[in-house]
mmCIF file of C-alpha atoms in Angstrom:
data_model
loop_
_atom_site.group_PDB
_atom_site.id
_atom_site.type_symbol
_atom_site.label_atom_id
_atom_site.label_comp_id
_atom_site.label_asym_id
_atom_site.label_seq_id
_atom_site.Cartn_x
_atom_site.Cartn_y
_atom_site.Cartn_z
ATOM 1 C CA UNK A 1 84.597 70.449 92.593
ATOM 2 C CA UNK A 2 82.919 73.256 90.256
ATOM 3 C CA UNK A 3 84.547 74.591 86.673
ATOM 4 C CA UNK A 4 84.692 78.287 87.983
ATOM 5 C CA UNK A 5 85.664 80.203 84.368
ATOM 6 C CA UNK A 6 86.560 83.744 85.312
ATOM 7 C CA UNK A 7 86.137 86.657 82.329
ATOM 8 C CA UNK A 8 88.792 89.190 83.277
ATOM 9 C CA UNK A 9 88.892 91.768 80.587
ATOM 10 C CA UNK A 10 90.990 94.200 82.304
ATOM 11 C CA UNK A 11 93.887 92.056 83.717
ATOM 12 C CA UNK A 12 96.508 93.650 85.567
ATOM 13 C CA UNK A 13 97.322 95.609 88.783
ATOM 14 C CA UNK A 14 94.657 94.718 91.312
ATOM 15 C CA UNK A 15 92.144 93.001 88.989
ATOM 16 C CA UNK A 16 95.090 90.340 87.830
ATOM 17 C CA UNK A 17 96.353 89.770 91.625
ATOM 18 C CA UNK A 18 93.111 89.260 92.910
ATOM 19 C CA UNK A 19 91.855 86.863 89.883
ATOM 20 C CA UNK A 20 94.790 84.561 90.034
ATOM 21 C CA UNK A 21 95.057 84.781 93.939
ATOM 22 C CA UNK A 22 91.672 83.212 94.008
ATOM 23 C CA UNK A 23 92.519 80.328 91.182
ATOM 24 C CA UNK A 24 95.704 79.519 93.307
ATOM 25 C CA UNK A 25 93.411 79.622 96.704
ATOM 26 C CA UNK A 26 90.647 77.826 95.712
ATOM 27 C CA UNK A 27 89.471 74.200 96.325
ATOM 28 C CA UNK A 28 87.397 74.728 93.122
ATOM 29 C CA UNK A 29 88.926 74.587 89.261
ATOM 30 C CA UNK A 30 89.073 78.075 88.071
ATOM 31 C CA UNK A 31 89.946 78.948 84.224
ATOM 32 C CA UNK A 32 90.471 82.571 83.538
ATOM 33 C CA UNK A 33 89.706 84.636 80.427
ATOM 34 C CA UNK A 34 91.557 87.602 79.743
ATOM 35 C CA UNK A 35 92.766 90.715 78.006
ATOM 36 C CA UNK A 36 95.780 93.091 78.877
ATOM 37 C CA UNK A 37 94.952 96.086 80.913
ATOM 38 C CA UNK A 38 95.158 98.644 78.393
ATOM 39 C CA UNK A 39 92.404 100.924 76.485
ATOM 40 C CA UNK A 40 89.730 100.411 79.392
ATOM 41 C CA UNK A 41 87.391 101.707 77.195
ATOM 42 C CA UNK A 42 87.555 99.581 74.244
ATOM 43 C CA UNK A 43 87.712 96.879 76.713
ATOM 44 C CA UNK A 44 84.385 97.682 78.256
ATOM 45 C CA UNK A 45 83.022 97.619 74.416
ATOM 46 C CA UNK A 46 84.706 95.421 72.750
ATOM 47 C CA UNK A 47 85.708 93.173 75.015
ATOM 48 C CA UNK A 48 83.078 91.130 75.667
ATOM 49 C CA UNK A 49 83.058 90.407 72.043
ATOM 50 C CA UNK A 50 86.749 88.982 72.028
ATOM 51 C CA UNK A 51 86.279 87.488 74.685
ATOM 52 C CA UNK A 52 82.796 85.740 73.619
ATOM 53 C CA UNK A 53 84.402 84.106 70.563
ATOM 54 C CA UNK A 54 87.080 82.844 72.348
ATOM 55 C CA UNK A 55 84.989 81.557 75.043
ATOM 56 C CA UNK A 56 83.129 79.552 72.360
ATOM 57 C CA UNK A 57 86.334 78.415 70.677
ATOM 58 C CA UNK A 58 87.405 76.869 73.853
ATOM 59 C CA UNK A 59 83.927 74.778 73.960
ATOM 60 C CA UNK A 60 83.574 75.980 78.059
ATOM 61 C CA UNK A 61 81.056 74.241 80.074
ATOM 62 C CA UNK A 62 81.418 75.885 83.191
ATOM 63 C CA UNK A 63 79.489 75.018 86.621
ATOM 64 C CA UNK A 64 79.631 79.209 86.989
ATOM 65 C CA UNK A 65 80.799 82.336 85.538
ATOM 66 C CA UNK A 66 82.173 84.739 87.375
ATOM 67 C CA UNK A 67 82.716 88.329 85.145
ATOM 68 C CA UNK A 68 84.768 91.612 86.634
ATOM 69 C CA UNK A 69 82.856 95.279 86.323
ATOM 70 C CA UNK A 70 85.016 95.796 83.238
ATOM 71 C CA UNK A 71 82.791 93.063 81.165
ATOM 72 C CA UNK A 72 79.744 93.988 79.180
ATOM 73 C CA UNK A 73 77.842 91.085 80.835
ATOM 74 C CA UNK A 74 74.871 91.443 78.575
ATOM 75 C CA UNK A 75 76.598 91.116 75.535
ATOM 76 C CA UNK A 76 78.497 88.195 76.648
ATOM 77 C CA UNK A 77 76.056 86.456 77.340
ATOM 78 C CA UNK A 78 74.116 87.456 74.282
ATOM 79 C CA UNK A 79 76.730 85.906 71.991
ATOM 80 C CA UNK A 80 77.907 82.923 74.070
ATOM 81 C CA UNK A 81 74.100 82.006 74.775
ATOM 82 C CA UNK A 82 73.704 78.441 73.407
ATOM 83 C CA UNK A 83 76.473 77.741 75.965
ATOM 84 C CA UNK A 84 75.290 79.658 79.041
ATOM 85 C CA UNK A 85 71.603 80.361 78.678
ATOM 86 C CA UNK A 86 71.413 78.018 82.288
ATOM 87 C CA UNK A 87 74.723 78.759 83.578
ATOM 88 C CA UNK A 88 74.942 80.573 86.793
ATOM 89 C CA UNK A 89 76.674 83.922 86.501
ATOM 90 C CA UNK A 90 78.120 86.256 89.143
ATOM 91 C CA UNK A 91 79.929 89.909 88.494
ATOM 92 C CA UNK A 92 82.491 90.893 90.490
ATOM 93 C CA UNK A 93 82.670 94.952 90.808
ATOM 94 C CA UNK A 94 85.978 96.326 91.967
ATOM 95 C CA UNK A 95 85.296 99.597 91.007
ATOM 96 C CA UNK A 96 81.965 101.411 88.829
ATOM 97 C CA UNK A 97 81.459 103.531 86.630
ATOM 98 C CA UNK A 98 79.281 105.953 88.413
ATOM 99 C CA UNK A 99 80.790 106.882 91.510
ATOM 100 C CA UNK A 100 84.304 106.443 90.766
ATOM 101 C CA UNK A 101 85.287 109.863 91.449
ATOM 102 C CA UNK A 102 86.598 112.505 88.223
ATOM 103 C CA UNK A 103 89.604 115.264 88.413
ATOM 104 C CA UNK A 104 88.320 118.902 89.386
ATOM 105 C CA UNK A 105 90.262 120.067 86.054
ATOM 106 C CA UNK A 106 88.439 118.076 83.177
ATOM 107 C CA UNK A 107 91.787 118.054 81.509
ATOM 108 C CA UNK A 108 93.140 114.479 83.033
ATOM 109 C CA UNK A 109 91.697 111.468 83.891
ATOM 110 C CA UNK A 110 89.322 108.902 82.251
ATOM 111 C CA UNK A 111 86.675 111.664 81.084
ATOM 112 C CA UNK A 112 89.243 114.258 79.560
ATOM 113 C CA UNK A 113 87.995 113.815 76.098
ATOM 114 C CA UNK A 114 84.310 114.963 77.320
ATOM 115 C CA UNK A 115 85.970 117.703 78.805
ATOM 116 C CA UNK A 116 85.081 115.917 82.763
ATOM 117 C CA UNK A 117 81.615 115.258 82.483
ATOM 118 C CA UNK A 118 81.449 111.406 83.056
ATOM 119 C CA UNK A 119 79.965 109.189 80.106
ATOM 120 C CA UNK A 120 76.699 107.739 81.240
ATOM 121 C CA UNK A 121 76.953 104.422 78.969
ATOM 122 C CA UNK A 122 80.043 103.600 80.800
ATOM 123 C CA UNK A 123 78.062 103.024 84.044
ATOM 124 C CA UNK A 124 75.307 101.865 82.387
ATOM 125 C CA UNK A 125 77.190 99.083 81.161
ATOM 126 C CA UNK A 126 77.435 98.105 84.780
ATOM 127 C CA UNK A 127 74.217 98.585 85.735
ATOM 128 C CA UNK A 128 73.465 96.371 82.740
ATOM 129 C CA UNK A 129 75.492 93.819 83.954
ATOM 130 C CA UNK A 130 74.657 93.873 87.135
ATOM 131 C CA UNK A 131 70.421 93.115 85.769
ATOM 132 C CA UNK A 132 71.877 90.026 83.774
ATOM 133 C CA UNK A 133 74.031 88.646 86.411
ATOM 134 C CA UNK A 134 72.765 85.554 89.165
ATOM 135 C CA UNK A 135 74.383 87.635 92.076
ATOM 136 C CA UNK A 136 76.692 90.648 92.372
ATOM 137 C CA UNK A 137 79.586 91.065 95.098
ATOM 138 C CA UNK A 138 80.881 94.413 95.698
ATOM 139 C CA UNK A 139 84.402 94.265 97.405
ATOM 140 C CA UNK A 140 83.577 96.885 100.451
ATOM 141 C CA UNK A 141 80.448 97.862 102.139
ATOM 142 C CA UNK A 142 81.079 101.613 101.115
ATOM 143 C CA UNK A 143 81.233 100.934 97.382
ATOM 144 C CA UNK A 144 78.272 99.058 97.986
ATOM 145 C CA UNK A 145 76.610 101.500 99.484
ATOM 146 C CA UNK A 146 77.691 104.484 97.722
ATOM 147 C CA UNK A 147 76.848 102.618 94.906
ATOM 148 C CA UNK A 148 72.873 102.011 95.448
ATOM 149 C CA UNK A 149 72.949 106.117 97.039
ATOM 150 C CA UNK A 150 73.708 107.089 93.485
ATOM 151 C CA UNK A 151 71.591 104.677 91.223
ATOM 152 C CA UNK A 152 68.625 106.796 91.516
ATOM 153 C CA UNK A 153 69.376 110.391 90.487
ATOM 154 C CA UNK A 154 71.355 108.268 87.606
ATOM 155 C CA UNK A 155 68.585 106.720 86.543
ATOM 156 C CA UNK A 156 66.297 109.752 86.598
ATOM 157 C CA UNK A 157 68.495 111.464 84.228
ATOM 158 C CA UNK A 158 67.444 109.904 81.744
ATOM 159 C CA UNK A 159 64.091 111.390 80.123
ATOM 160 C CA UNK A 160 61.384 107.990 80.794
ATOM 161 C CA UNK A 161 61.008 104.307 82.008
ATOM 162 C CA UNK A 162 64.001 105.322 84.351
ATOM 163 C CA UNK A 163 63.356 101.198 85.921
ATOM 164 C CA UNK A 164 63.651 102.379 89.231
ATOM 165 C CA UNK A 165 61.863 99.393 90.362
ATOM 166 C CA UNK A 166 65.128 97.377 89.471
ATOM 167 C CA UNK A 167 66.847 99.166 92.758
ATOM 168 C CA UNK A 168 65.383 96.516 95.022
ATOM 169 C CA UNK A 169 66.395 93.444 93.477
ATOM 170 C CA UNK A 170 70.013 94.765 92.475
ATOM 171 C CA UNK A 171 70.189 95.135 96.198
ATOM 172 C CA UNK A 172 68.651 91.909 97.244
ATOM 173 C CA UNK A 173 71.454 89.517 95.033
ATOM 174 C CA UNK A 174 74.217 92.220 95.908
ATOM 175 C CA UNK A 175 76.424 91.361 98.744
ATOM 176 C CA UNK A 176 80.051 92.175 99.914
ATOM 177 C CA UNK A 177 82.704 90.032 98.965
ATOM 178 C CA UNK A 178 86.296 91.311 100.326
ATOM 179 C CA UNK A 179 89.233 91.169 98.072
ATOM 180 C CA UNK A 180 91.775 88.122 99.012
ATOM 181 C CA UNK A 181 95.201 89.361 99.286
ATOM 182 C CA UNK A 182 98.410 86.785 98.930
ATOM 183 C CA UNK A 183 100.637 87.914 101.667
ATOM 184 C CA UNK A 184 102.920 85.291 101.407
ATOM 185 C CA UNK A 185 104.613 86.747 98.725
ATOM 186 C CA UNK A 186 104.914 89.416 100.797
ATOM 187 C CA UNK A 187 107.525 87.210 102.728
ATOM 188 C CA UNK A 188 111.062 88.032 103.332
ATOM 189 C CA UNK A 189 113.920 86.571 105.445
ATOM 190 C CA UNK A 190 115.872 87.928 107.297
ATOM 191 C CA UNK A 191 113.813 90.861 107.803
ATOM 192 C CA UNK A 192 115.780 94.695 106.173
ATOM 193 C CA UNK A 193 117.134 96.280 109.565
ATOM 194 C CA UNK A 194 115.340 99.632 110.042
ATOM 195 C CA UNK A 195 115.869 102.290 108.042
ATOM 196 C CA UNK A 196 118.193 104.974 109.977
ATOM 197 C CA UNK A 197 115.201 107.878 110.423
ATOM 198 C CA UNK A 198 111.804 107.132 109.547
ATOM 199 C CA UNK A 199 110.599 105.674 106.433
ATOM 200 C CA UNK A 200 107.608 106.999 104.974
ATOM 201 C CA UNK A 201 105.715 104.797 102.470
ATOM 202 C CA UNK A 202 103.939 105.940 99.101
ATOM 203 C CA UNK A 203 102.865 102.474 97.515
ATOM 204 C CA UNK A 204 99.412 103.488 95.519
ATOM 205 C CA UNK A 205 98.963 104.616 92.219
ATOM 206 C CA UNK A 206 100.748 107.994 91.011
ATOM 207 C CA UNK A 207 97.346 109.131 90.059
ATOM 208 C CA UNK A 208 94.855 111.716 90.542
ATOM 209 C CA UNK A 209 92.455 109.967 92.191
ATOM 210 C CA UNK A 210 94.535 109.362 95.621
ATOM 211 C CA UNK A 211 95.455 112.740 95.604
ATOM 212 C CA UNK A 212 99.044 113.235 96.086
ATOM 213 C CA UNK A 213 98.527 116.797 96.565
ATOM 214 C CA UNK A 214 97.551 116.406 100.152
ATOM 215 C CA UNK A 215 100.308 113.431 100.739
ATOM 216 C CA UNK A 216 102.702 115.605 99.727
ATOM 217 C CA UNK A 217 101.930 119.112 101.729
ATOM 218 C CA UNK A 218 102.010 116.845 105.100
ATOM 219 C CA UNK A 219 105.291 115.980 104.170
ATOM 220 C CA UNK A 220 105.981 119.428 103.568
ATOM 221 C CA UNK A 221 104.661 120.168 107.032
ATOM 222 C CA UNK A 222 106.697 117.625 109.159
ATOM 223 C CA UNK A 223 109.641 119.020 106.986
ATOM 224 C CA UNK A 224 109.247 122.524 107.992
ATOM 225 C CA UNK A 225 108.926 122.270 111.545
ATOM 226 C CA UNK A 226 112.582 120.327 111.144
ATOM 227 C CA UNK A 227 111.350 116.314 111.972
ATOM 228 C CA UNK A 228 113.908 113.370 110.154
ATOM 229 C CA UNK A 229 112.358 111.086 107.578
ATOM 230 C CA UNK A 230 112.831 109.717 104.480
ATOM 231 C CA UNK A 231 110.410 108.952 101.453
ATOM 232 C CA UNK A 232 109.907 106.055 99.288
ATOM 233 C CA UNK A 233 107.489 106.396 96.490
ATOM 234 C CA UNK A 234 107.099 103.009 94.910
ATOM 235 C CA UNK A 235 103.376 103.287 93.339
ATOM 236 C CA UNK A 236 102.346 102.201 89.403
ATOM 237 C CA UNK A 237 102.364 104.834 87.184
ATOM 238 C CA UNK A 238 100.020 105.312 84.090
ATOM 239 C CA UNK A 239 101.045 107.666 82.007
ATOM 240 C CA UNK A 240 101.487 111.210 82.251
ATOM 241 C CA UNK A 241 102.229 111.293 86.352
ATOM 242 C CA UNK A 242 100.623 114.429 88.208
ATOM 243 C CA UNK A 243 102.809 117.511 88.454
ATOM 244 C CA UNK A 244 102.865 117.508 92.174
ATOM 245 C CA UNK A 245 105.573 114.170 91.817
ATOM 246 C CA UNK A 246 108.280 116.205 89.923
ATOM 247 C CA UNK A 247 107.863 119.662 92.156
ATOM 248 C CA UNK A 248 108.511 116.914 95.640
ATOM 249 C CA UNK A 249 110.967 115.426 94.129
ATOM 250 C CA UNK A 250 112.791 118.750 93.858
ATOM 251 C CA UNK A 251 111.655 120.414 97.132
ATOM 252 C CA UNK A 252 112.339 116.922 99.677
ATOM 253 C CA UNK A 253 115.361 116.104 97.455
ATOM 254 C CA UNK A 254 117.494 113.361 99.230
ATOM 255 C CA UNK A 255 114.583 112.768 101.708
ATOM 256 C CA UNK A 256 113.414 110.406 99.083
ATOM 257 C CA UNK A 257 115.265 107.200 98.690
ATOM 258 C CA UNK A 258 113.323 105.250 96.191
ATOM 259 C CA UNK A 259 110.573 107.112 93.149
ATOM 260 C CA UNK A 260 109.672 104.707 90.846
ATOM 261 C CA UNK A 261 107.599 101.485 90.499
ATOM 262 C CA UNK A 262 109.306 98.908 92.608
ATOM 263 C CA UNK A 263 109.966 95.414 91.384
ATOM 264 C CA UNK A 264 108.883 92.630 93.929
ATOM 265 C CA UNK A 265 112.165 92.448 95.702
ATOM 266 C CA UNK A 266 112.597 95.839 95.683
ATOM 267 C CA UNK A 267 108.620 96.130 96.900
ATOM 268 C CA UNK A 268 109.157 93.779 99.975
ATOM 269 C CA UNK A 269 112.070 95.445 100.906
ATOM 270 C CA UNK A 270 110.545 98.745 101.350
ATOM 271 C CA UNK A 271 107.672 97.588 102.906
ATOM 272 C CA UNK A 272 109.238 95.801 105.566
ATOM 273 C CA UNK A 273 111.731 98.558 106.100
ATOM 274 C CA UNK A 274 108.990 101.346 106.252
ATOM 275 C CA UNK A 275 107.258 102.830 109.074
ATOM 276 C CA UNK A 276 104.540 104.335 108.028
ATOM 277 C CA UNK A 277 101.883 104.625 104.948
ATOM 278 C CA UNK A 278 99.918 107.348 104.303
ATOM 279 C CA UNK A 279 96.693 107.554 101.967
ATOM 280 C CA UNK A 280 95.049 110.675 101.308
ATOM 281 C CA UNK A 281 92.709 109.145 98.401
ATOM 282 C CA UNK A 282 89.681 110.527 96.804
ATOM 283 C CA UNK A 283 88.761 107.016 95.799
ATOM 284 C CA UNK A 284 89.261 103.646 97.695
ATOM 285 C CA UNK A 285 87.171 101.088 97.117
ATOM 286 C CA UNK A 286 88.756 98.679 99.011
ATOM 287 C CA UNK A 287 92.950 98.916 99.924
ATOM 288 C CA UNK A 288 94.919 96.317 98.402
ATOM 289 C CA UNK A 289 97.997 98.288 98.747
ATOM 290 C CA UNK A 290 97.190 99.838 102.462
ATOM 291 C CA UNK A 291 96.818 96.455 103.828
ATOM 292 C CA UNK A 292 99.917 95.055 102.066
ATOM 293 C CA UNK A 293 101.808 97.822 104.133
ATOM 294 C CA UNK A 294 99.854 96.895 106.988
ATOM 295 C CA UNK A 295 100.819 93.500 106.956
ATOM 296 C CA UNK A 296 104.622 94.085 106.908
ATOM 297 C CA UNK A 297 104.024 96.607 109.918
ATOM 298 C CA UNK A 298 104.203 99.588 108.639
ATOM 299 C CA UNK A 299 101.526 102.253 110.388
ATOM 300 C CA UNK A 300 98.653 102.811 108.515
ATOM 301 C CA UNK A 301 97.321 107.136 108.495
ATOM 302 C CA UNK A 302 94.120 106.609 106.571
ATOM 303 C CA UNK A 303 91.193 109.266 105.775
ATOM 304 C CA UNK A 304 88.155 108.494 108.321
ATOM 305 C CA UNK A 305 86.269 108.030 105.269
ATOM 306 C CA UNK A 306 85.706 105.651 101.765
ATOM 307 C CA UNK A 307 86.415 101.476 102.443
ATOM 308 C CA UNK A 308 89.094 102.126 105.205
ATOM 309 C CA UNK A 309 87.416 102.422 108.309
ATOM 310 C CA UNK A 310 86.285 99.109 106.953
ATOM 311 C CA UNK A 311 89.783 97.646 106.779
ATOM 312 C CA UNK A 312 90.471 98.280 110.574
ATOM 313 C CA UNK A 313 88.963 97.522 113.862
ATOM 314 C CA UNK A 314 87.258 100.099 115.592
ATOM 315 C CA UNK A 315 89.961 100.043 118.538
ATOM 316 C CA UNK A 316 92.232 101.157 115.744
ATOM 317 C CA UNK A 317 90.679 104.252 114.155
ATOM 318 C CA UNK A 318 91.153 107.124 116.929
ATOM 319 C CA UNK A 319 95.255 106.075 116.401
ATOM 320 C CA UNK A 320 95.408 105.279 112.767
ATOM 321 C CA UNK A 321 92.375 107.321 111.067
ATOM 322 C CA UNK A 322 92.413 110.905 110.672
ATOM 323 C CA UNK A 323 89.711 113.628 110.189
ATOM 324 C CA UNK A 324 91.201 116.327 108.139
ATOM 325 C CA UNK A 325 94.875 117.428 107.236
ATOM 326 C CA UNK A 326 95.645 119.126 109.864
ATOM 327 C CA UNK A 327 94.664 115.802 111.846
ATOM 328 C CA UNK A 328 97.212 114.106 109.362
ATOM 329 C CA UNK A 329 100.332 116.474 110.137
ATOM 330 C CA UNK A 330 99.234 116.067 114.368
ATOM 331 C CA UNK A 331 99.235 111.871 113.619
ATOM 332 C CA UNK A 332 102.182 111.735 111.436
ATOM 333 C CA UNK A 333 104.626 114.244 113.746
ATOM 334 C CA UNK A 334 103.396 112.056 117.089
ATOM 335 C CA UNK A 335 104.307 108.465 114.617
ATOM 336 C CA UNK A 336 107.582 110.634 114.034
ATOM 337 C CA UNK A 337 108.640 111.506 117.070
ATOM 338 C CA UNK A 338 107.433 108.310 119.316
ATOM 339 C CA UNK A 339 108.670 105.410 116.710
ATOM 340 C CA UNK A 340 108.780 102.676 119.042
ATOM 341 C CA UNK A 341 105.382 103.431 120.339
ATOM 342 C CA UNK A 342 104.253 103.710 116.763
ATOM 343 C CA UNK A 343 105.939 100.086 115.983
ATOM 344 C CA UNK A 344 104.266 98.644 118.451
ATOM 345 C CA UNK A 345 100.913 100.166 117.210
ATOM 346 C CA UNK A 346 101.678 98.593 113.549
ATOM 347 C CA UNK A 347 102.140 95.145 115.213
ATOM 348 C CA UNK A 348 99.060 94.574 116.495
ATOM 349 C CA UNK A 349 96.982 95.993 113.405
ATOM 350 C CA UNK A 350 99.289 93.686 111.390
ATOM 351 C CA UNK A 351 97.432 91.273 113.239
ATOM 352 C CA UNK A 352 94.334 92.359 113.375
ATOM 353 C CA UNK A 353 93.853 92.756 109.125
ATOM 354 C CA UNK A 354 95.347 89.020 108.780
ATOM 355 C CA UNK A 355 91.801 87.857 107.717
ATOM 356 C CA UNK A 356 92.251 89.317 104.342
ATOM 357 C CA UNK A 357 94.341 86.386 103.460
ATOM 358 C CA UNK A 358 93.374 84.391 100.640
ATOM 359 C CA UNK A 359 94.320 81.373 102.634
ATOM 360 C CA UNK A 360 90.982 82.906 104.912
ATOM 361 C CA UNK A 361 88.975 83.941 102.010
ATOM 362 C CA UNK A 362 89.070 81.226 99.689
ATOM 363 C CA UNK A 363 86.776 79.341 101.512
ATOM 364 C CA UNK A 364 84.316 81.920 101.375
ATOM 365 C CA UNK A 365 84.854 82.308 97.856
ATOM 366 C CA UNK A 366 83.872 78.886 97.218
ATOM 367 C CA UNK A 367 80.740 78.606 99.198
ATOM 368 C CA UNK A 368 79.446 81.481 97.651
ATOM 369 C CA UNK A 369 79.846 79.629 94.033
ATOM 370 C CA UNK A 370 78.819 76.374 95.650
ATOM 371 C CA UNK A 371 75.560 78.672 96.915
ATOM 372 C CA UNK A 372 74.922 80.532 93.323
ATOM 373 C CA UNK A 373 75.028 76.909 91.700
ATOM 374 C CA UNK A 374 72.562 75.606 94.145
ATOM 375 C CA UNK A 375 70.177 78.329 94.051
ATOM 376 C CA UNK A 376 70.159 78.400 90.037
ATOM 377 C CA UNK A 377 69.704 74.537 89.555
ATOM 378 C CA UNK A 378 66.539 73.720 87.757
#
């Protein structure tokens, strides 16, 4: 059995669920190390500082450290070196820096204070991290990918010794690593009976980034040409919510049954009840929240793009993936109007995304530590 300690300086939402999914899941001891998930920032500054002096405090001698994208690895391991100068060390990226996508406007998001243009020494602190760590996961193929497509032209904006020889062995200890999701928590007996019309489920972040806009004007759509449903919009909110939320809220009016963030209860409920989830992202990485729909089988309308064709099986995409909006408003009016047909549909991708368990994953998990330690052994 390894000592797995996991430096989580960002802990919360996704991060938090899929950190102490794993420790629950895994045959290995895992001891996490965390902050709260606040000034993201600071925490990708300052945080490995914190978190180094409590890591020495604690006298760690881990088998492997495993660090999230939100760590300054390098400094980290600067300060806590006479305790890990031979210790193995992964980083786990959920997200990056550099390609996680900013608003049009320049006036929200994580770049308003430069006015939109994105910070360089944020991603740098990735790449960073990524040049000190043993082995790097990625949780989809597409941030992978995506990824390594925009190292370059990053790197050659800055004026010499751009390193662009590192590309090749940042890609040869980078593999994909999917998140683990707990679906039994997801559990709920007896099952809600269905909701009277159709339910339509908003369960992601009421944030820029997944762009509500175009969630919202397929609504609109299916509304206008006079087709029942009802809305429940039970995503996190941070902060100032976009503007789009309160002008829905007025225009579908009792359409929507539930608009705030849900408590668990509240969460399974609506999830079970739904029949359909819609995500009209800019940025997906992976899709903790679609597939937590999924599983409770509620039909997934995902963008033919980012980490979801990824989620599904290919015999799924012509149904469940569309191409543009107008391709949204055709899929969502046919899930509408044929609900027993689309029921049936959510079923069987229910069962076909049931691999994303941790119960599945953990195992994986582990040998991938178990590898790292072997491969690092003097």
């Amino acid at each position: 059995m390894l000592q797995i300690h996991l430096i989580s300086p960002y802990h919360g939402g996704s991060h938090q669920a899929w950190a102490e999914g794993w420790q629950n899941s895994s045959q290995h001891t895992i001891t996490l190390h965390t902050l709260p998930d606040r000034f993201w920032k600071w925490r990708m500054h300052g945080g490995a500082i914190t978190l180094a002096r409590r890591f020495l405090a604690s006298q760690a001698q881990p088998d492997v450290i495993v660090a999230t994208d939100m760590l300054d690895l390098t400094t980290f391991l600067a300060l806590t070196r006479r305790q890990t100068a031979v210790t193995p060390t992964a980083l786990y990226l959920h997200e990056n820096q550099l390609t996680y996508p900013l608003p049009e406007d320049g006036r929200t998001g994580p770049m308003r204070r430069q006015l939109g243009e994105r910070d360089h020494h944020y991603a740098f602190i990735n790449v960073a991290s990524m040049l000190a760590a043993d082995a790097i996961f990625f949780n989809s193929d597409y941030h992978r990918s995506s990824f390594f497509a925009a190292l370059p032209n990053f790197l050659k904006h800055f004026p010499e010794y751009n390193e662009l020889n590192m590309l090749e062995p940042l890609q040869e200890k980078s593999q994909v690593l999917p998140v683990g999701i707990n679906f039994t928590r997801l559990a709920i007996d007896p099952l809600p009976e269905p909701n009277p019309v159709p339910l339509i489920l908003w369960n992601q972040r009421w944030e820029y980034d997944k762009n509500p806009e175009a969630f919202f004007a397929a609504l609109f759509a299916v509304a206008e040409a006079g087709l029942e449903f009802e809305v429940a919009l039970c995503g996190q909110q941070y902060g100032q919510r976009p503007s789009i939320f309160t002008a829905a809220l007025q225009k579908l009016g009792r359409r929507i049954i539930h608009a705030s963030h849900a408590d668990l209860p509240t969460y399974r409920h609506l999830l079970w009840q739904a029949d359909i989830t819609i995500s009209t992202a800019h940025h997906e990485f992976f899709g903790i929240s679609v597939l937590e729909a999924i599983h409770c089988h509620t039909l997934p309308l995902l963008p033919h793009r980012l980490s979801y064709p990824e989620l599904l099986p290919a015999e799924f995409h012509p149904g469940c993936l569309y191409q543009n909006e107008s391709d949204l408003v055709q899929k969502l009016t046919w899930a509408l109007t044929h609900r027993t047909s689309a029921a049936e549909m959510a079923r069987k991708v229910a069962t076909a995304v049931a691999h994303f368990s941790w119960q599945q994953l953990a195992p994986l998990y582990d040998e991938q530590m178990h590898a790292i330690c072997h491969k690092i052994a003097p």
